[in-house]
Short mmCIF file of C-alpha atoms in Angstrom, two decimals:
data_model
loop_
_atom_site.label_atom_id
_atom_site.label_comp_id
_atom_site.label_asym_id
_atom_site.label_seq_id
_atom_site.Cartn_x
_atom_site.Cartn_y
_atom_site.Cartn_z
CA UNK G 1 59.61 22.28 36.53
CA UNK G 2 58.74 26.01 36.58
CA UNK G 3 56.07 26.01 35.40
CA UNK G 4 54.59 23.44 37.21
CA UNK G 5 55.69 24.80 40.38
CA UNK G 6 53.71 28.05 39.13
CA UNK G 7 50.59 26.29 38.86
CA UNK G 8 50.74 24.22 42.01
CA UNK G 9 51.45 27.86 43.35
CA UNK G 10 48.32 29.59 41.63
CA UNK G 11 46.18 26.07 42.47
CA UNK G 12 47.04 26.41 46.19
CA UNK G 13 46.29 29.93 46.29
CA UNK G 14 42.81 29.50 44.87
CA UNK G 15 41.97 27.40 48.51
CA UNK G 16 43.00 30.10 50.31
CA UNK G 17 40.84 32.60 48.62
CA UNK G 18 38.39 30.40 49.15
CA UNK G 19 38.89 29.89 52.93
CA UNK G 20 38.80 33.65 52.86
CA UNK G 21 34.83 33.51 50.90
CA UNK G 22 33.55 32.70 54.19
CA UNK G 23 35.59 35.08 56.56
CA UNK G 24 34.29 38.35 54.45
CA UNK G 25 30.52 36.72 53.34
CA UNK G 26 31.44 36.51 49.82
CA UNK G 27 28.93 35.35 47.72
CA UNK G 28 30.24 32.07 46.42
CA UNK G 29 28.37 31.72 44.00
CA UNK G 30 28.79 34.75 41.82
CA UNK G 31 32.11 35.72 42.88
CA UNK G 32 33.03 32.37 40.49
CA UNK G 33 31.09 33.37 37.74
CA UNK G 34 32.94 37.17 38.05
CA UNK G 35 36.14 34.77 38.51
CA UNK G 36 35.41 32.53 35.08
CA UNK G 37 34.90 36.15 33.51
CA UNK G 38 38.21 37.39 34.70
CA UNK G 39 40.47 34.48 33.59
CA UNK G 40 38.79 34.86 30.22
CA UNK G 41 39.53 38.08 29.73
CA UNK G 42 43.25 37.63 31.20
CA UNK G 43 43.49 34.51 28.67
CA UNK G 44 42.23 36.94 25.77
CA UNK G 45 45.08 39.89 27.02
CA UNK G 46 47.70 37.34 27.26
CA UNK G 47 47.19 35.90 23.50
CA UNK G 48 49.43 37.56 21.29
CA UNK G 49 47.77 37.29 17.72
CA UNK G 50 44.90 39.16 16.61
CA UNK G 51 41.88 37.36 18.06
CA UNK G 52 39.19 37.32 15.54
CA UNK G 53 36.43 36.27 17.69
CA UNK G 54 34.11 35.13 14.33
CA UNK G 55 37.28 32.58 13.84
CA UNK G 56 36.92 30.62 17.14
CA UNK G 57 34.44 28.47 16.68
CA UNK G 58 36.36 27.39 13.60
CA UNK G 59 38.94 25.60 16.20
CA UNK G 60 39.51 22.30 16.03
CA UNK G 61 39.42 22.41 19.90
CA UNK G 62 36.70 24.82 20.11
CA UNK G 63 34.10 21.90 20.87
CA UNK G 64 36.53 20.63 23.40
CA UNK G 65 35.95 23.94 25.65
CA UNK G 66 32.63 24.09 25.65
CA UNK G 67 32.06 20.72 27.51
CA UNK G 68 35.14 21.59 29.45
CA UNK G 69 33.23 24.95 30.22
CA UNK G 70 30.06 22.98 31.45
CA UNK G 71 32.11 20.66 33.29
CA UNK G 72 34.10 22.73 35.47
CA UNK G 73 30.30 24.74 36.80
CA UNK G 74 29.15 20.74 37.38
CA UNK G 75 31.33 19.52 39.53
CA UNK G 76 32.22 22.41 41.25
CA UNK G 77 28.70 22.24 42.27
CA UNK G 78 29.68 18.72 43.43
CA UNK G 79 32.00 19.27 45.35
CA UNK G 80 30.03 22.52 47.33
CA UNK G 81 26.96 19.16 47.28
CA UNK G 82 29.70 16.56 48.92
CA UNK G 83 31.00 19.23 51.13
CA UNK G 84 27.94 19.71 52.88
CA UNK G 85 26.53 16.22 53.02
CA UNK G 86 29.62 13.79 53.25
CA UNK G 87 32.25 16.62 54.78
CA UNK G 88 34.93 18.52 53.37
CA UNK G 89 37.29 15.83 53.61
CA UNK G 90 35.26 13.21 51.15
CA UNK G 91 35.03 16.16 48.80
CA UNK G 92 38.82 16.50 49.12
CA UNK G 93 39.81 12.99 48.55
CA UNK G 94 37.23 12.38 45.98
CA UNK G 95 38.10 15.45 43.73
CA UNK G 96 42.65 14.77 44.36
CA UNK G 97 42.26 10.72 43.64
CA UNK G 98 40.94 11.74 40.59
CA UNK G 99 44.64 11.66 39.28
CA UNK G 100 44.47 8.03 38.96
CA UNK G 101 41.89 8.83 35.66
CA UNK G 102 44.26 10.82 33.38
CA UNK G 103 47.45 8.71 34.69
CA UNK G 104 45.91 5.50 33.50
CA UNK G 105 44.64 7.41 30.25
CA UNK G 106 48.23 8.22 29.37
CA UNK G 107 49.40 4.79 29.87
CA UNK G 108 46.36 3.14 27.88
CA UNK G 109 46.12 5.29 25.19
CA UNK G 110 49.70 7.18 24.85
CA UNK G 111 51.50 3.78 25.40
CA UNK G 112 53.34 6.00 28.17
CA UNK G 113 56.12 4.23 30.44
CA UNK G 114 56.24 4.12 34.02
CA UNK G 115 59.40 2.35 35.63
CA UNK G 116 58.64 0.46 39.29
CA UNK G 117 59.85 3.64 41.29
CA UNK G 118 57.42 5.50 39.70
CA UNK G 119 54.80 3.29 39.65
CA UNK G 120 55.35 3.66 43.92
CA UNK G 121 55.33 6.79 43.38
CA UNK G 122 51.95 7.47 42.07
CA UNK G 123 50.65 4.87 44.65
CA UNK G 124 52.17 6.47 47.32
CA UNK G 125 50.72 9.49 46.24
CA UNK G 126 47.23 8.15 46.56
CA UNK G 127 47.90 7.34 50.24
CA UNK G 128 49.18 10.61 50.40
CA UNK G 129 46.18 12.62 49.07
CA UNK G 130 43.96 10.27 51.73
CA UNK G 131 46.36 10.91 54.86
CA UNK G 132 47.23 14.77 54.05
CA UNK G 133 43.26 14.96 53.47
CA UNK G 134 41.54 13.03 56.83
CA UNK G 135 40.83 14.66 59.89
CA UNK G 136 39.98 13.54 63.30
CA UNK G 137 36.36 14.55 63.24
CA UNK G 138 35.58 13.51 59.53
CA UNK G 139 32.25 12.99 58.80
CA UNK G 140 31.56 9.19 57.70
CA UNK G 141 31.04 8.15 54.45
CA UNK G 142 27.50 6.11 54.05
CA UNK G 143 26.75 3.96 51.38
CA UNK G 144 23.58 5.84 50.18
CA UNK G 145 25.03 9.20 49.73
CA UNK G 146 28.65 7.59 48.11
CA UNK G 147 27.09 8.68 44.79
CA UNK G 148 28.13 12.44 45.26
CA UNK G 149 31.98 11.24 45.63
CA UNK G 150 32.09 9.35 43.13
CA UNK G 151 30.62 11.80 40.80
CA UNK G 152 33.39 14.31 42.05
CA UNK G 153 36.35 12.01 41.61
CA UNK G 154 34.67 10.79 37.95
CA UNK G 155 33.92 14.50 36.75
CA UNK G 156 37.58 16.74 38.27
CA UNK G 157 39.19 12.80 36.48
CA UNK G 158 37.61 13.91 32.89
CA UNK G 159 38.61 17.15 33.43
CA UNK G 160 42.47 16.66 33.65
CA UNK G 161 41.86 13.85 31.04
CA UNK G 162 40.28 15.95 28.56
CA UNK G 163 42.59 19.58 29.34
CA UNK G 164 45.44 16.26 28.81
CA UNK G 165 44.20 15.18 25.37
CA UNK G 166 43.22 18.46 24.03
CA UNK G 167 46.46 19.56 24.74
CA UNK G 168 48.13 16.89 23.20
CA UNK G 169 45.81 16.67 19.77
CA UNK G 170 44.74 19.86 19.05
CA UNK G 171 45.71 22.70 20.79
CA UNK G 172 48.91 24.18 19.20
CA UNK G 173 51.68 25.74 22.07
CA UNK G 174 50.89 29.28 20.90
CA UNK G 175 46.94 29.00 21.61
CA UNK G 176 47.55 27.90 25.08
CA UNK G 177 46.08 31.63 26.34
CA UNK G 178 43.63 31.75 23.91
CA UNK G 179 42.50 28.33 24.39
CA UNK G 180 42.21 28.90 28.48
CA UNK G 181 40.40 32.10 27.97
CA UNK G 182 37.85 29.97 25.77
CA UNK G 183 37.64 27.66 28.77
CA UNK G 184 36.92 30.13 30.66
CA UNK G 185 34.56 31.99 28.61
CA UNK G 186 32.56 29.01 28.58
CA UNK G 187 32.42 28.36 31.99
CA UNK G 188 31.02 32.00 32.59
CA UNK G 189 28.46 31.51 30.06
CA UNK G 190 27.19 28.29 31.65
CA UNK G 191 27.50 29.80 35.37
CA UNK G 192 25.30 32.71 34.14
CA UNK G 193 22.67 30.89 32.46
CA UNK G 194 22.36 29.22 35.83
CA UNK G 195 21.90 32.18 38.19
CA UNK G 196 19.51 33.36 35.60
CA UNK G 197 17.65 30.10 35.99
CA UNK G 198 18.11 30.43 39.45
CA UNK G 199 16.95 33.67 39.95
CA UNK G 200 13.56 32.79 38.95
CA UNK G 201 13.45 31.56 42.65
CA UNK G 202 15.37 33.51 44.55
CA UNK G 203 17.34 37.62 43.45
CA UNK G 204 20.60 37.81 44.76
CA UNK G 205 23.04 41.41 43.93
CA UNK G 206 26.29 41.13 44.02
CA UNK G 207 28.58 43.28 46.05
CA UNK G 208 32.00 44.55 46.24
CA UNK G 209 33.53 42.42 48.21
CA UNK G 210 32.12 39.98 46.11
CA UNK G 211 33.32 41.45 42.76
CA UNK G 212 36.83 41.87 44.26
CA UNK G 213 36.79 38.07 45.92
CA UNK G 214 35.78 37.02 41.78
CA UNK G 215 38.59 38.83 40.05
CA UNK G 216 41.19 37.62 42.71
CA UNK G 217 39.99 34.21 42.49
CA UNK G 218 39.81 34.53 38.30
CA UNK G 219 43.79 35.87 37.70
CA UNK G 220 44.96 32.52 40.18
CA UNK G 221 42.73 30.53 38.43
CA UNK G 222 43.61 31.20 34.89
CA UNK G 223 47.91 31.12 35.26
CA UNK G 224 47.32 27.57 37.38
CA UNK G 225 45.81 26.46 34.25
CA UNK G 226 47.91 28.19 31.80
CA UNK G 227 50.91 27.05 33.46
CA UNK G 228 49.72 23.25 33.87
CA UNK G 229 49.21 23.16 30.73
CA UNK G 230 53.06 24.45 30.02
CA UNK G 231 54.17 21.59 32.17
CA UNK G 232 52.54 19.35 30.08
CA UNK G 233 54.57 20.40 27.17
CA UNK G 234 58.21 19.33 28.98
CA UNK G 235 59.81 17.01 27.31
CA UNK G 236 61.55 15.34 30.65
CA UNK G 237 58.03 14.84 32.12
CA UNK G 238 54.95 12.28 31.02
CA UNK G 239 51.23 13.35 32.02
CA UNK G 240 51.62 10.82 35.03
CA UNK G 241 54.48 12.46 36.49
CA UNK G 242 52.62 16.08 35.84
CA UNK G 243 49.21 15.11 37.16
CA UNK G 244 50.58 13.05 40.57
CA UNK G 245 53.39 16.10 41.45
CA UNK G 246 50.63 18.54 40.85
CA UNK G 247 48.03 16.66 42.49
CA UNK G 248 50.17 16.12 45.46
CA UNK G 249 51.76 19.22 45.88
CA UNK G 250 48.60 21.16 46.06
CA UNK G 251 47.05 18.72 49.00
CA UNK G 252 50.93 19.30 50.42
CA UNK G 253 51.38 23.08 49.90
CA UNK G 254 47.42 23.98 50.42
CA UNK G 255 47.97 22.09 53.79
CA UNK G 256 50.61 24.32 55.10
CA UNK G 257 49.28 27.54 53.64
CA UNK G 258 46.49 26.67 56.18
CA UNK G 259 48.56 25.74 59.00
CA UNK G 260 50.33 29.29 58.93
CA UNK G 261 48.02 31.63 57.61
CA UNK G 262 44.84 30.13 59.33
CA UNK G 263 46.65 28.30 62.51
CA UNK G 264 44.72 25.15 61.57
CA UNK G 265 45.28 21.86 63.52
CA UNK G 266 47.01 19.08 61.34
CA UNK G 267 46.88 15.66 62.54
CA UNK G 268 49.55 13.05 62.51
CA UNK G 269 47.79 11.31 59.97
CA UNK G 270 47.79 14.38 57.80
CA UNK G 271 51.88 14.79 58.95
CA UNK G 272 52.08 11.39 57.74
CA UNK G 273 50.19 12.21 54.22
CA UNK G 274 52.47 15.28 53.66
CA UNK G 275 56.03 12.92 54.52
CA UNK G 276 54.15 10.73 51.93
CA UNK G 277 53.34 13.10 49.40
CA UNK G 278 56.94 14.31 49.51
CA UNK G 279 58.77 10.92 48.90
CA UNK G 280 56.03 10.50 46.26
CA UNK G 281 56.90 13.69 44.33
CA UNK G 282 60.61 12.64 44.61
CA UNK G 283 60.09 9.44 43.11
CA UNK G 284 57.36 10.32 39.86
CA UNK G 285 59.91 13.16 39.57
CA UNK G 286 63.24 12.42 39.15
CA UNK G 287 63.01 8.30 38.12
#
């Protein structure tokens, strides 16, 4: 349970340094691509074998990172897209429900149990992730523009899904840093072939504040990967009870990181989600 508590930590950190983008002017854009650089390089100092960078692409799992690395630039982009068009809310909802994807995916295809508290559990959790998410001046969802949504719930769903069966099949418990830091790597390399695309239209240069906002943002972003994937390994815990506490938490914990640390106004409905999330956690956890 460490560990998982570790990377709910590290997840619920990243929204804050986020928040934080748009107090100082970051540049949002690069500061993630200095951020995918930094956990790759922390992956690479935390692996304790030689790396032999010629060997890599010899992984079994190597394939595996690259698509996750191209993934993770997509639907971030998604999720900036829904942010702006359907509110920050949708984005919210759409990119936490995703749970549902990997928890299903476990049951179908590891023949994992769930017992009937559990199974409330996870549905409570869903309700949670809506109520702990709303807010009293969201911006309604219309049916022609529900395509960005569900893009965002599909894509951050294949993303646990896939970190959950490369985990599972190929990566070995000793490659988990190197493996992240691959991740990682690969996400740069895609971010960078896009501002180079991009930059055909429009030169932006980076600043400090910038660079510092990316390196921050790339050391909490690596260990709440690293250490998901360590919860994954516990023997007392499936991938439905990891995802949904995870999931959950971060909604819960994010929420009151931005109650005290940014006075934001929490409704009851989002009291209500939080009580929710709670009694869900309890339930997926310890039943």
């Amino acid at each position: 349970m460490l560990d998982l508590g570790l990377s709910i930590l590290f997840s619920s950190l990243i929204f804050v340094v986020f928040k934080l983008f748009d107090t100082y002017k970051i540049q949002t854009l690069y500061a993630i691509i200095i951020n995918y650089v930094v956990a790759s390089a922390v992956g690479m100092f935390f692996y304790e074998k030689k790396i032999e960078l010629f060997e890599i692409p010899a992984k079994p799992w190597f394939l595996g990172t690259l698509v996750l690395g191209v993934l993770f630039i997509v639907v971030f982009n998604l999720m900036a897209a829904t942010s702006q068009k359907s509110g920050v809310s949708v984005a919210s909802v759409a990119t936490k429900m995703s749970l549902v994807i990997p928890v299903i995916f476990g049951l179908l295809v590891y023949n994992e149990k769930l017992g009937a508290l559990k199974s409330i559990g996870i549905l409570l959790a869903l309700a949670a992730v809506y109520f702990a998410s709303v807010k009293e001046k969201d911006i309604p969802l219309k049916k022609n523009i529900i395509i960005l949504p569900a893009l965002v719930f599909i894509g951050s769903g294949i993303i646990d899904t896939s970190i959950k069966y490369l985990e599972e099949t190929l990566v070995p418990n000793e490659e988990f840093p190197l493996f992240s830091a691959v991740v990682f790597g690969s996400a740069a390399c895609t971010g960078i072939v896009f501002i180079v695309i991009k930059s055909f239209k429009k030169r932006l240069a980076p600043n400090i504040t910038t660079a510092i906002g990316g390196i921050t943002l790339g050391i909490l972003n690596y260990f709440s990967i690293f250490y998901l994937l360590r919860a994954l390994q516990h023997e007392n815990l499936n991938s439905a009870s990891v995802f949904t506490i995870n999931n959950v938490a971060i909604v819960m914990f994010s929420t009151l990181l931005g109650v005290v640390l940014f006075k934001e106004r929490i409704s009851i409905k989002n009291w209500m989600g939080i009580t929710l999330a709670i009694i869900s956690i309890f339930l997926v956890a310890f039943f």
